[in-house]
Coordinates of C-alpha atoms in Angstrom, one line a residue:
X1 CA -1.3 -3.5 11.6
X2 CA 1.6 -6.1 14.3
X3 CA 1.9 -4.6 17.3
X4 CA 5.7 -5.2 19.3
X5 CA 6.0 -5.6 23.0
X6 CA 7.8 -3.4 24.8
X7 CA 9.8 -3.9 27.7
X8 CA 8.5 -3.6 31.5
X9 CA 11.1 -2.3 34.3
X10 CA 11.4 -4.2 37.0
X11 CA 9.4 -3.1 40.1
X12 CA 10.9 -1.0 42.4
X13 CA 10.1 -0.8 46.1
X14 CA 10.6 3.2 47.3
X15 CA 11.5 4.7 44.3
X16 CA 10.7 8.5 44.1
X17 CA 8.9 8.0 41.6
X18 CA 5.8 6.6 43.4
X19 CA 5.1 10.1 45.0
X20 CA 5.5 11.8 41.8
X21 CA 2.5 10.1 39.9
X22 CA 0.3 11.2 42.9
X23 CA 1.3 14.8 42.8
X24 CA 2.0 15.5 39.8
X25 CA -1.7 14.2 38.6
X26 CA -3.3 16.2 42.0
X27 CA -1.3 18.8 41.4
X28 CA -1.9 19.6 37.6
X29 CA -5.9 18.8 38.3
X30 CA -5.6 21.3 41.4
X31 CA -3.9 24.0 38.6
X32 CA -6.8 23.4 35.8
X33 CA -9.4 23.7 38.7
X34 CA -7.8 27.0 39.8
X35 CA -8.0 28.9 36.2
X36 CA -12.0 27.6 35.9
X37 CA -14.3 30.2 37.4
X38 CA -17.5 27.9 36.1
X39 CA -17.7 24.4 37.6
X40 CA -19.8 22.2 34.9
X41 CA -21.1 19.4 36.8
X42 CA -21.9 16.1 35.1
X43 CA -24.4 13.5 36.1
X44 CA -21.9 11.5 38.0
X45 CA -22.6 12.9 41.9
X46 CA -21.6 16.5 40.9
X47 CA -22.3 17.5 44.9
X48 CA -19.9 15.8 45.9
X49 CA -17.6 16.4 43.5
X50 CA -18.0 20.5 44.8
X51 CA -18.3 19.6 48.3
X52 CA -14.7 18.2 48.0
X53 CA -13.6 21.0 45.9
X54 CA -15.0 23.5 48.1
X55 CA -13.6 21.8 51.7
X56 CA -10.6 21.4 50.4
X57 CA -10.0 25.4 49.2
X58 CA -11.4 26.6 52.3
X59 CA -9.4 24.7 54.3
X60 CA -5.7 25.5 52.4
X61 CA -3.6 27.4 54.5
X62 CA -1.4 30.6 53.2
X63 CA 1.6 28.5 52.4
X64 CA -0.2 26.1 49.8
X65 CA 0.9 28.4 47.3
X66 CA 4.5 27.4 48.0
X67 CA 3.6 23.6 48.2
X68 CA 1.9 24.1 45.0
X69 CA 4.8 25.5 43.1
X70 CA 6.7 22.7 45.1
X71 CA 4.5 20.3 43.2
X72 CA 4.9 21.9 40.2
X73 CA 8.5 21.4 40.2
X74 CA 8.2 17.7 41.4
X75 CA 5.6 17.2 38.1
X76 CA 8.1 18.6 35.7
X77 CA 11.2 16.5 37.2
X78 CA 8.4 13.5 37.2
X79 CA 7.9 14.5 33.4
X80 CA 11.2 14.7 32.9
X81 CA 11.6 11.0 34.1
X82 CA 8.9 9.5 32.2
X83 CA 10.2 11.8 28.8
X84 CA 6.3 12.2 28.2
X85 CA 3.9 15.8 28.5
X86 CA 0.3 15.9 29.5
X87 CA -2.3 18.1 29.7
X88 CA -5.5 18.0 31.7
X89 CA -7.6 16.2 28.9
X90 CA -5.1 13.7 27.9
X91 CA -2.8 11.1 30.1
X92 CA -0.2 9.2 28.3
X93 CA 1.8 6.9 30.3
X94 CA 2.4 4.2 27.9
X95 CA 5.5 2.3 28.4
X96 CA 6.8 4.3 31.7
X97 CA 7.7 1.3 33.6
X98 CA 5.0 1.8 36.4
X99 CA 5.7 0.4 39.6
X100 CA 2.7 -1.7 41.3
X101 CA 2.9 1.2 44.1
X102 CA 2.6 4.0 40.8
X103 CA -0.7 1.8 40.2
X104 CA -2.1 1.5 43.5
X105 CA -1.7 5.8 44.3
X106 CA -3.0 6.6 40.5
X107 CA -6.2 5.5 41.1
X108 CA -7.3 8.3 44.0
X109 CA -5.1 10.2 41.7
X110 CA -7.2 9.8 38.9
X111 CA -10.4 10.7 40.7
X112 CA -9.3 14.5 40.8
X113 CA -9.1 14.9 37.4
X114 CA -12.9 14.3 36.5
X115 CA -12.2 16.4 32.7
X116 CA -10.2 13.4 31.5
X117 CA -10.9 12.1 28.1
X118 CA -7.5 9.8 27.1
X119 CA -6.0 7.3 29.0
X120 CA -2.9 5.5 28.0
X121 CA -1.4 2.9 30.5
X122 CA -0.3 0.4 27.7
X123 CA 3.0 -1.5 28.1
X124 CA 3.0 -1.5 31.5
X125 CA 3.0 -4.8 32.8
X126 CA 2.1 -3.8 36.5
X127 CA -1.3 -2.1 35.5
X128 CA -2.3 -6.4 35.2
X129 CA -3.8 -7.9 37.9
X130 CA -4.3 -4.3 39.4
X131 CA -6.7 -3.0 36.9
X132 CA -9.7 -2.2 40.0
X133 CA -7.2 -0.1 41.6
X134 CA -7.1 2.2 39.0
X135 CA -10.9 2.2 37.6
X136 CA -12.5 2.0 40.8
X137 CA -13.0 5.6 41.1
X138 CA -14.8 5.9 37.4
X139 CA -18.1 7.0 37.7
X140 CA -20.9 7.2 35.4
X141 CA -20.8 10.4 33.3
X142 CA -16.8 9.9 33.1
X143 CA -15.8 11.9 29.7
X144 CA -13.1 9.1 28.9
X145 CA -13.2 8.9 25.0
X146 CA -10.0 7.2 24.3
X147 CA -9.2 3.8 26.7
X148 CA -5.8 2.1 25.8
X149 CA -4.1 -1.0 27.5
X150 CA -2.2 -3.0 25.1
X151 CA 0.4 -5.5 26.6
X152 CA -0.4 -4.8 30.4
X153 CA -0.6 -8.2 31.0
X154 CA -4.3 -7.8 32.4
X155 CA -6.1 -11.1 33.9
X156 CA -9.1 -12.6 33.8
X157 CA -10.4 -10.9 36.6
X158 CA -8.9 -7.1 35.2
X159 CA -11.5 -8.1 32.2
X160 CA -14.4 -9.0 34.2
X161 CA -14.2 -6.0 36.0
X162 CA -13.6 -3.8 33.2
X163 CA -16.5 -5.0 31.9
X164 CA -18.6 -3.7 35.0
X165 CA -16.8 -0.3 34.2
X166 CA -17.6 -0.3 31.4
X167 CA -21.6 1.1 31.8
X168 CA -19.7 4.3 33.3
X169 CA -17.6 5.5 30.1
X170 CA -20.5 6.4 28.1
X171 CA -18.4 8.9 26.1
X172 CA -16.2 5.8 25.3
X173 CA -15.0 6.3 22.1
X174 CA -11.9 4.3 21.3
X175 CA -11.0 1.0 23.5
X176 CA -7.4 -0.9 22.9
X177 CA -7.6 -3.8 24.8
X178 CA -4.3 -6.2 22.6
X179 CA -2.4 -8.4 23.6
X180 CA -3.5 -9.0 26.8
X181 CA -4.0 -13.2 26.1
X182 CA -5.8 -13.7 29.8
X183 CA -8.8 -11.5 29.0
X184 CA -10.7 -14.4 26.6
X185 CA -11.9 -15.8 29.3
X186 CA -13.9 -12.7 30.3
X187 CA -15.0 -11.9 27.1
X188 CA -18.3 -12.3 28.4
X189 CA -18.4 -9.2 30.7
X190 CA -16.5 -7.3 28.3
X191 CA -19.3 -7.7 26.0
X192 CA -21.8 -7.5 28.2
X193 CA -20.3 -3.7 29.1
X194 CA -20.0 -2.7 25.1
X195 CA -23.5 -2.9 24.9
X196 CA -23.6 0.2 26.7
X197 CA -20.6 1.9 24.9
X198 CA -23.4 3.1 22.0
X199 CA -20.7 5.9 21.1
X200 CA -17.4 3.4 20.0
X201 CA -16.0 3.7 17.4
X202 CA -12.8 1.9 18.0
X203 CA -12.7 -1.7 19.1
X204 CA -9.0 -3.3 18.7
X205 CA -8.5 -7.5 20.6
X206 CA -5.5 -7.9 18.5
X207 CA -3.8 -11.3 20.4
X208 CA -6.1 -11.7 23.0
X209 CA -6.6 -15.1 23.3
X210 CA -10.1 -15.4 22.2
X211 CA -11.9 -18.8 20.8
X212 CA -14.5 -20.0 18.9
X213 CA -17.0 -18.8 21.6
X214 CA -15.7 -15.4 21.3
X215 CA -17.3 -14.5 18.2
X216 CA -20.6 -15.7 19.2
X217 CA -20.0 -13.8 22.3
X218 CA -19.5 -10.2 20.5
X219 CA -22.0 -11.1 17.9
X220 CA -24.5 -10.2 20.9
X221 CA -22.6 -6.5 21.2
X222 CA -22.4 -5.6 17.8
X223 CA -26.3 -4.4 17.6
X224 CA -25.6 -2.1 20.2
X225 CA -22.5 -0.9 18.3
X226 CA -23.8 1.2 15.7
X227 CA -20.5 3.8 15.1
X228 CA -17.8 1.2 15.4
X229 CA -16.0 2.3 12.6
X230 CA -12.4 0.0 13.1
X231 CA -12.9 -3.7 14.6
X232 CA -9.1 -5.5 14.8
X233 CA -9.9 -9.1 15.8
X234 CA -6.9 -10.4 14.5
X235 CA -4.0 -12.8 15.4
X236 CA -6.2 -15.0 17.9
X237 CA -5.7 -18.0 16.4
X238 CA -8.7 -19.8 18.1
X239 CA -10.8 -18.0 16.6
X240 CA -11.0 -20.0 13.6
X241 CA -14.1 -22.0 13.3
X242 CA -16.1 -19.2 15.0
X243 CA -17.4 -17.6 12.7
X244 CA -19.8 -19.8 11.0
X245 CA -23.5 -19.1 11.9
X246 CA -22.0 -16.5 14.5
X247 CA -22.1 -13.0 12.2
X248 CA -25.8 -12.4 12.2
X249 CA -25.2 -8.9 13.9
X250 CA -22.1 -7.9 11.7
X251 CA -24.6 -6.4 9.3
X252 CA -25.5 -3.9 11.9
X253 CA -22.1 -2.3 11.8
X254 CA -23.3 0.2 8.7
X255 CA -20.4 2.5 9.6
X256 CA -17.6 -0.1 9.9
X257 CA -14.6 0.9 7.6
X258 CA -12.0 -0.9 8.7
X259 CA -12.0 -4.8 9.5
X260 CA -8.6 -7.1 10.5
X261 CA -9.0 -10.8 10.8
X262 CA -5.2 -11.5 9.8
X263 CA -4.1 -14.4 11.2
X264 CA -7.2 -15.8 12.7
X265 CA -7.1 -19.5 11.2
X266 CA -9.9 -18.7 9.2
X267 CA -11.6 -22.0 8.0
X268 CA -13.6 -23.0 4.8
X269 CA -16.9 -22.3 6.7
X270 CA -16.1 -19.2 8.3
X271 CA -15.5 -17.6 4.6
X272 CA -18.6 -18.9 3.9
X273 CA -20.1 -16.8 6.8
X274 CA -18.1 -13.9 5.9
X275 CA -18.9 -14.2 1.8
X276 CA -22.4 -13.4 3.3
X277 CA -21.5 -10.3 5.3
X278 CA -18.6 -8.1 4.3
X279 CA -20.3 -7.3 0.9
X280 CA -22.7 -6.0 3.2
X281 CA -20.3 -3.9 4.8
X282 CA -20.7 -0.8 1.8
X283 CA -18.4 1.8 4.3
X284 CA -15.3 -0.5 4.1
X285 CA -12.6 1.1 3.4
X286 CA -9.7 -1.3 4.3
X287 CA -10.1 -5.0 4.8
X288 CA -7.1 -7.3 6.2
X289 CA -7.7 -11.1 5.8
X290 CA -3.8 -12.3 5.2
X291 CA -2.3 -14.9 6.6
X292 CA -5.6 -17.4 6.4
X293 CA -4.2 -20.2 3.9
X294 CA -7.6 -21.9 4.5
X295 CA -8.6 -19.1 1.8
X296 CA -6.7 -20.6 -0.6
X297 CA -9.3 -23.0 -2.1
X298 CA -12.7 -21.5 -0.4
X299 CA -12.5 -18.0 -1.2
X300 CA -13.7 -17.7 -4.8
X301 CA -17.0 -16.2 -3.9
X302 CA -15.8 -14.3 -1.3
X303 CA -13.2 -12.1 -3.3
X304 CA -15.3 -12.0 -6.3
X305 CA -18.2 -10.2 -4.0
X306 CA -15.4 -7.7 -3.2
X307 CA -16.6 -5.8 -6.2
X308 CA -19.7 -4.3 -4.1
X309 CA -17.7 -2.5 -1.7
X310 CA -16.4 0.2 -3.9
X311 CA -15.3 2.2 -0.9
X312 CA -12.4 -0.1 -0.4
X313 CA -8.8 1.5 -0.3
X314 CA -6.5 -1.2 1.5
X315 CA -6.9 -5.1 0.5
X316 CA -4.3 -7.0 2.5
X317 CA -4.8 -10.6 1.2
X318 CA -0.7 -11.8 1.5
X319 CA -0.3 -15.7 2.5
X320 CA -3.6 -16.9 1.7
X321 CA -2.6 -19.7 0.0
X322 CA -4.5 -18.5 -3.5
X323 CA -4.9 -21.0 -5.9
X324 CA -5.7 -20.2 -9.7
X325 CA -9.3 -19.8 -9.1
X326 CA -9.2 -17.9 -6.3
X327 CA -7.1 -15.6 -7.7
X328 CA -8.8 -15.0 -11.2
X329 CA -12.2 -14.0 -9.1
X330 CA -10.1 -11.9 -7.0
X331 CA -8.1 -10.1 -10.6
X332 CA -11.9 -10.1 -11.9
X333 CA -13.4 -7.7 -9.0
X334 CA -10.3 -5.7 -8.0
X335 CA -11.1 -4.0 -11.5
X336 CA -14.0 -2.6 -9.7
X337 CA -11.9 -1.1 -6.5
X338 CA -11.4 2.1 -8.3
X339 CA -10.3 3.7 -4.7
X340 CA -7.6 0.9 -4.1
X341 CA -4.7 3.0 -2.6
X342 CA -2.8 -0.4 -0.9
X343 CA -3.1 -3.9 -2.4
X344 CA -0.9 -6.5 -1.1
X345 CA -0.8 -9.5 -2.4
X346 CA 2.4 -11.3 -1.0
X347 CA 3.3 -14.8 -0.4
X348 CA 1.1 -16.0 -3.2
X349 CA 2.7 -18.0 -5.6
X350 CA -0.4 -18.4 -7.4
X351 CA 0.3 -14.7 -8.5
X352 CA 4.0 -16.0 -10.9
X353 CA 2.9 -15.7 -14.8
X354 CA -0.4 -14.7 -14.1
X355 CA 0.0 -11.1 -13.5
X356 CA -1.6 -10.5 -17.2
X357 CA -5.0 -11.2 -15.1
X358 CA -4.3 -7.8 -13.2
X359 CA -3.6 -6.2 -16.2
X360 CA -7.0 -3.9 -16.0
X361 CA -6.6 -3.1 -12.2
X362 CA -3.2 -2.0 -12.6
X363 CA -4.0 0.6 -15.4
X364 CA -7.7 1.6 -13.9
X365 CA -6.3 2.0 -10.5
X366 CA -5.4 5.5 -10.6
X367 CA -4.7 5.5 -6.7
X368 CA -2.4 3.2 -5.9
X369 CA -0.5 3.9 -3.5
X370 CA 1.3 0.8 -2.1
X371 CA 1.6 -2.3 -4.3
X372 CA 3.5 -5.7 -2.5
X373 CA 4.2 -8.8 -4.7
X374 CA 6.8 -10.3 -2.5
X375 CA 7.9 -14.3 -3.2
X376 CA 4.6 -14.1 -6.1
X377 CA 7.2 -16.5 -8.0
X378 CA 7.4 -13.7 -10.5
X379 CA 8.4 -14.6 -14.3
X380 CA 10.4 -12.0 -16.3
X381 CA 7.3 -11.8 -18.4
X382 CA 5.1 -10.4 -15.9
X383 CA 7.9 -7.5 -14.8
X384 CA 8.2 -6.9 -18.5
X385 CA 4.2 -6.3 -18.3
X386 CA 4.7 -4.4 -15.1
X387 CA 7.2 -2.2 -17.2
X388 CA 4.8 -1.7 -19.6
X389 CA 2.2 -0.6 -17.7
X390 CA 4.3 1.6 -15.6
X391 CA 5.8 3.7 -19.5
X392 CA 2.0 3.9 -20.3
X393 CA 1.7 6.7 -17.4
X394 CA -0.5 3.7 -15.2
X395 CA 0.3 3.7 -11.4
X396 CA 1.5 7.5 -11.4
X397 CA 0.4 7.5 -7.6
X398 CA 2.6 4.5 -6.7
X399 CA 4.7 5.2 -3.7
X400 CA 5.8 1.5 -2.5
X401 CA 6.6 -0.8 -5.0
X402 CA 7.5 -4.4 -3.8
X403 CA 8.7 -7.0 -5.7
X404 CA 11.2 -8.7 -2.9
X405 CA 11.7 -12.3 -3.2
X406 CA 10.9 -13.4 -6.7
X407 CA 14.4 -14.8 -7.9
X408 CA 13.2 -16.2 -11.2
X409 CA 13.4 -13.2 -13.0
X410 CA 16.1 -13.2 -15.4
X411 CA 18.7 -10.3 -15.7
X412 CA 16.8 -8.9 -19.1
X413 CA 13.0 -8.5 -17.2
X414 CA 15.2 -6.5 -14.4
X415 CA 16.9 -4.4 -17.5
X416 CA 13.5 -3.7 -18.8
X417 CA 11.3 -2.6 -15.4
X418 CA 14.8 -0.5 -14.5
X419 CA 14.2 1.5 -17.7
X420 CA 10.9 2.1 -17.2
X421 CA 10.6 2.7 -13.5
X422 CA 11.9 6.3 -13.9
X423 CA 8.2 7.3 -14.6
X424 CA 6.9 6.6 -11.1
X425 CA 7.7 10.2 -10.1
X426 CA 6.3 9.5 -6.4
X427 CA 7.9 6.6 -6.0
X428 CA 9.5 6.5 -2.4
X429 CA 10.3 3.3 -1.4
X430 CA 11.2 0.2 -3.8
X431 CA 12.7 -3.4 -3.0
X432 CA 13.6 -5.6 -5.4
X433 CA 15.8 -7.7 -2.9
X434 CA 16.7 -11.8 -3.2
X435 CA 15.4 -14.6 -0.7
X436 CA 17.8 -15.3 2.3
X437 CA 19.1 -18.3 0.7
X438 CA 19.9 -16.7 -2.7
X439 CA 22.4 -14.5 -4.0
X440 CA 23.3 -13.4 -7.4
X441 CA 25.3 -10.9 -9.5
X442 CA 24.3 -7.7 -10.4
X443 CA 24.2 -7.5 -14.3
X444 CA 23.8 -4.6 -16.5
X445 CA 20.7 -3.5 -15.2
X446 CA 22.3 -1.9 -12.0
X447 CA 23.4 0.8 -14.2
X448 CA 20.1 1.5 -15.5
X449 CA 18.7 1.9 -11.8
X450 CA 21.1 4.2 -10.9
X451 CA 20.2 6.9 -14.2
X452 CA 16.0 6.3 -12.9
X453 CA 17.0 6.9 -9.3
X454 CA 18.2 10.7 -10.6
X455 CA 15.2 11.1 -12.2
X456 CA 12.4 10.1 -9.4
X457 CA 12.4 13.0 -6.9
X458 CA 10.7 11.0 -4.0
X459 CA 12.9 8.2 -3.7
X460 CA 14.5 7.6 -0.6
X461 CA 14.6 3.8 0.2
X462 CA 16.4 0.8 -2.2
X463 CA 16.1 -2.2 -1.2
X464 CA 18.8 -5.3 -3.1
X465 CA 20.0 -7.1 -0.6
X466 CA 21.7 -10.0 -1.9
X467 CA 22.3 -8.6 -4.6
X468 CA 26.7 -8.6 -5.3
X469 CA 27.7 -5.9 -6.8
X470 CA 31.2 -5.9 -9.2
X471 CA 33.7 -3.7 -8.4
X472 CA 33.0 -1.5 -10.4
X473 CA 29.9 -1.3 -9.7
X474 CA 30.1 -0.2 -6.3
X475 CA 33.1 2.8 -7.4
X476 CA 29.1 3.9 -9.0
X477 CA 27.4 3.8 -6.1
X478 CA 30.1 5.4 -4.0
X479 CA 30.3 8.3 -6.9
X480 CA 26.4 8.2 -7.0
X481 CA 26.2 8.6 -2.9
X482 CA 29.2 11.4 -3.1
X483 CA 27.6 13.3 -6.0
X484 CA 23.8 13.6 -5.1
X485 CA 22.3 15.7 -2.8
X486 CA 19.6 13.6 -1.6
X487 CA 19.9 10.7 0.5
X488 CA 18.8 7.8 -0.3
X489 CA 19.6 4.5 1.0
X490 CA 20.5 1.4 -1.4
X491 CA 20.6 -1.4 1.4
X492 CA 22.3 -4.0 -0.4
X493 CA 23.9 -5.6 2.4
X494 CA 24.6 -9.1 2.2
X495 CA 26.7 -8.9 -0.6
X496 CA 30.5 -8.9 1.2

C-alpha cells in the first residue's frame, strides 16, 4: 500500500472561506440537534453539554430561523467549494487546502458536534503545528472511531499532544497518522496514549520517521492492543535494526491480519526476531515485507515458517534480494497457502529458470487472484511451464498476471503462453511489457494475442510497451479496436 502527497494551497488571509467552516459545522450540528427529541448524554460533562444547549435555544430570537436557513445556504456554497458532503457522523476534509485561520475556528467548531465518529483532515498541510487547536475541545467519552492525518505535516509537539488526547477517544477505532516524518520524536506519548485505545483496530506510521527506538517504544503498546487488526510500519527506513529483541509483545496481537514492514531496512537480526513471531501471528491474512534486500540471504527460516499461517491471502515479498535458498524454502511453504489470492514476487532474479520450484503452488492455488513476476529474469522455459499450467485449467481465478520486464524470453515461449492464455477467463489485466532500455519486434506471437484477447471476457488492460509493432501489425490492432465492442487498452507506446 504507497501513499502520494497531495498538494497544499497556499494560505490565504480573509478568504470567505474561513467563515464557512465555522457555520457550516455549527450550523449542520445545530440542524441534527433540532430533529433529536432525546438528548443521550455521555460521560464527558453531559451538564454542560445541556446547559449550553438549553441557553442557547432559549435565548434564539424569532428570526434565527432565517439565519439558519442563511447558514444553510452558506454550508452548501462551502460544500460546493470544498467538492466534498458530510453528515453529522462523518467529517471528510481531506485535501481542501485549509487555511491556518479554517484550523484555528474548527476547533470550537468541532465541540458542537459531540455525535462525531470520523474525522479526516489529511493532506492539509496547515492542520501541522496547529494540531491543539483543533483537539483541544475532545473530551473523554468522544465517539471518534476513525482519526486520519496523513501528510499534514504535524510536529513534534502536534504528536506529544496527541498523545495526551489520546486517553479521551476511547471508541478509537482506526488512527492514520503517515507521513508526517516530525512525529518520531514523540513516539513516546503516542504510545503512551495507545495504551488506552483498547478498541483499535487500525494503526497505519507509514513514513514517519521512526528509529530503532521506535519499535521498542510500541512494543510497550501492543499488550494493550488486543483488536489491532492492520499495523503499517512501513517505509521508515530507520527502523531497521529495531527489531531484534524488541517484539516480545507482537505475540499479543491474536487478531492482527494485516502486517506492512515494506521498506524498513530490515536487517539479518531483525528476521531473526520476526522468524520467531509472525508464525505466531495464525489471523494473518496479508503480509508485506518487499523491498528488504537484507532478506536475501537470512530469510530461509523465516519463509519456510510461512506455512503455519494458513490464513494468508497477500504475500508481497518483491526486491528482497532472494537467493536460491531463500527462495526454494519460500516455493516449499507457499504449497501450503491454499488461500493465497496475491503473491508478488518481483524484482527477484533468483526467480529466472526456477519457476519449476512453484510448480505445486501454482496448480494448488485455486485462488489466485494477482500473480507479479516482473524483471524474475524469466527463461522461455519457465513461460512455457506457465503455459502449461495455465491449459491444465490451474489459476482459473487469476485476474493480474504480470510478467513485465523479463526480456530473455525468446519469441517461441511468448507464442506458446499467447496460445494458452485464452483460458484465464477472468483475466483483467496482463503486461508483458520490455525494460526501459529494451526494445524489440513483435513476432508472430502478436497475432495469437489478439485471437485470446476475443476469447477472455474480462480483459481490459494490455500492457507491451516496447514492444514495435510491423505495419501490418498495427492495420490488426486498428481493425481489432474498430471491430470489438469492448474496450480494451493495448498500451504499447514506446514503439514510434
Amino acid at each position: 500500500m504507497s501513499q502520494t502527497r497531495k498538494n497544499n494551497s497556499s494560505e490565504g488571509g480573509t478568504k470567505p472561506q474561513t467563515s464557512f467552516v465555522n457555520k457550516f459545522l455549527r450550523d449542520s450540528t445545530a440542524q441534527s440537534r433540532e430533529g433529536k427529541n432525546d438528548l443521550q448524554t455521555t460521560d464527558s460533562q453531559p451538564g454542560d453539554w445541556i446547559q449550553k444547549t438549553a441557553t442557547s435555544d432559549t435565548a434564539k430570537p424569532l428570526s434565527s430561523e432565517m439565519e439558519l436557513r442563511s447558514g444553510m445556504e452558506e454550508n452548501e456554497q462551502f460544500l460546493q467549494k470544498l467538492g466534498k458532503k458530510a453528515v453529522d457522523k462523518c467529517l471528510d476534509l481531506n485535501n481542501c487546502g485549509l487555511t491556518t485561520a479554517d484550523v484555528k475556528e474548527m476547533g470550537e467548531a468541532l465541540e458542537m458536534i459531540p455525535e462525531l465518529e470520523e474525522l479526516n483532515l489529511s493532506w492539509n498541510g496547515k492542520v501541522g503545528g496547529n494540531l491543539p487547536l483543533i483537539l483541544q475541545k475532545f473530551q473523554k467519552g468522544s465517539k471518534i472511531q476513525i482519526l486520519e492525518l496523513v501528510d499534514c505535516a504535524l510536529t513534534s509537539e502536534d504528536g506529544a499532544f496527541l498523545g495526551q488526547v489520546l486517553p479521551m477517544l476511547q471508541s478509537l477505532e482506526v488512527l492514520d497518522l503517515s507521513m508526517n516524518r516530525d512525529i518520531g520524536g514523540s513516539l513516546n506519548s503516542i504510545a503512551q496514549g495507545l495504551k488506552s485505545t483498547s478498541d483499535l483496530k487500525v494503526l497505519k506510521l507509514h513514513s514517519c520517521g521512526l528509529s530503532q527506538m521506535s519499535v521498542k517504544i510500541l512494543d510497550a503498546a501492543f499488550r494493550y492492543l488486543s483488536e489491532l487488526r492492520k499495523l503499517d510500519l512501513s517505509c521508515n527506513k530507520d527502523l531497521g535494526g529495531g527489531f531484534e529483541d524488541s517484539l516480545a509483545q507482537v505475540v499479543m496481537l491474536k487478531n492482527l491480519e494485516v502486517l506492512d514492514l515494506h521498506q524498513c531496512s530490515l536487517t539479518e537480526d531483525d528476521v531473526m526476531s520476526l522468524t520467531q513471531v509472525i508464525p505466531l501471528l495464525s489471523n494473518l491474512q496479508e503480509l508485506d515485507l518487499s523491498a528488504n534486500k537484507k532478506m536475501g540471504s537470512s530469510s530461509e527460516n523465516l519463509l519456510s515458517r510461512l506455512r503455519f499461517l494458513p490464513a494468508l491471502k497477500s504475500l508481497v515479498i518483491n526486491n528482497c534480494a532472494l537467493e536460491s535458498e531463500t527462495f526454494t524454502a519460500l516455493a516449499e511453504a507457499s504449497v501450503h497457502l491454499s488461500a493465497l489470492e496475491v503473491f508478488n514476487l518481483s524484482w527477484n532474479k533468483c526467480v529466472g529458470g526456477n519457476l519449476k520450484l512453484l510448480l505445486d503452488t501454482l496448480k494448488l492455488s485455486t485462488s489466485l487472484q494477482v500473480l507479479r513476476l516482473s524483471s524474475c529474469s524469466l527463461v522461455t522455459e519457465d513461460v512455457a511451464l506457465l503455459a502449461s499450467v495455465i491449459q491444465t485449467g490451474h489459476l482459473a481465478k487469476l485476474q493480474k498476471l504480470d510478467l513485465s520486464y523479463n526480456d530473455s524470453v525468446c519469441d517461441a515461449g511468448w507464442t506458446m503462453f499467447c496460445q494458452k492464455v485464452q483460458f484465464l477467463k477472468g483475466l483483467i489485466e496482463l503486461d508483458i511489457s520490455l525494460r526501459p532500455s529494451n526494445f524489440r519486434d513483435c513476432g508472430q506471437w502478436f497475432r495469437h494475442l489478439l485471437c485470446a484477447v476475443t476469447k477472455l471476457p474480462q480483459i481490459t488492460e494490455i500492457g507491451m510497451k516496447r514492444w514495435i509493432l510491423q505495419a501490418s501489425q498495427e492495420e490488426e490492432l486498428e481493425w481489432f479496436d474498430q471491430d470489438k465492442k469492448r474496450s480494451i487498452h493495448f498500451d504499447h507506446g514506446g514503439f514510434q
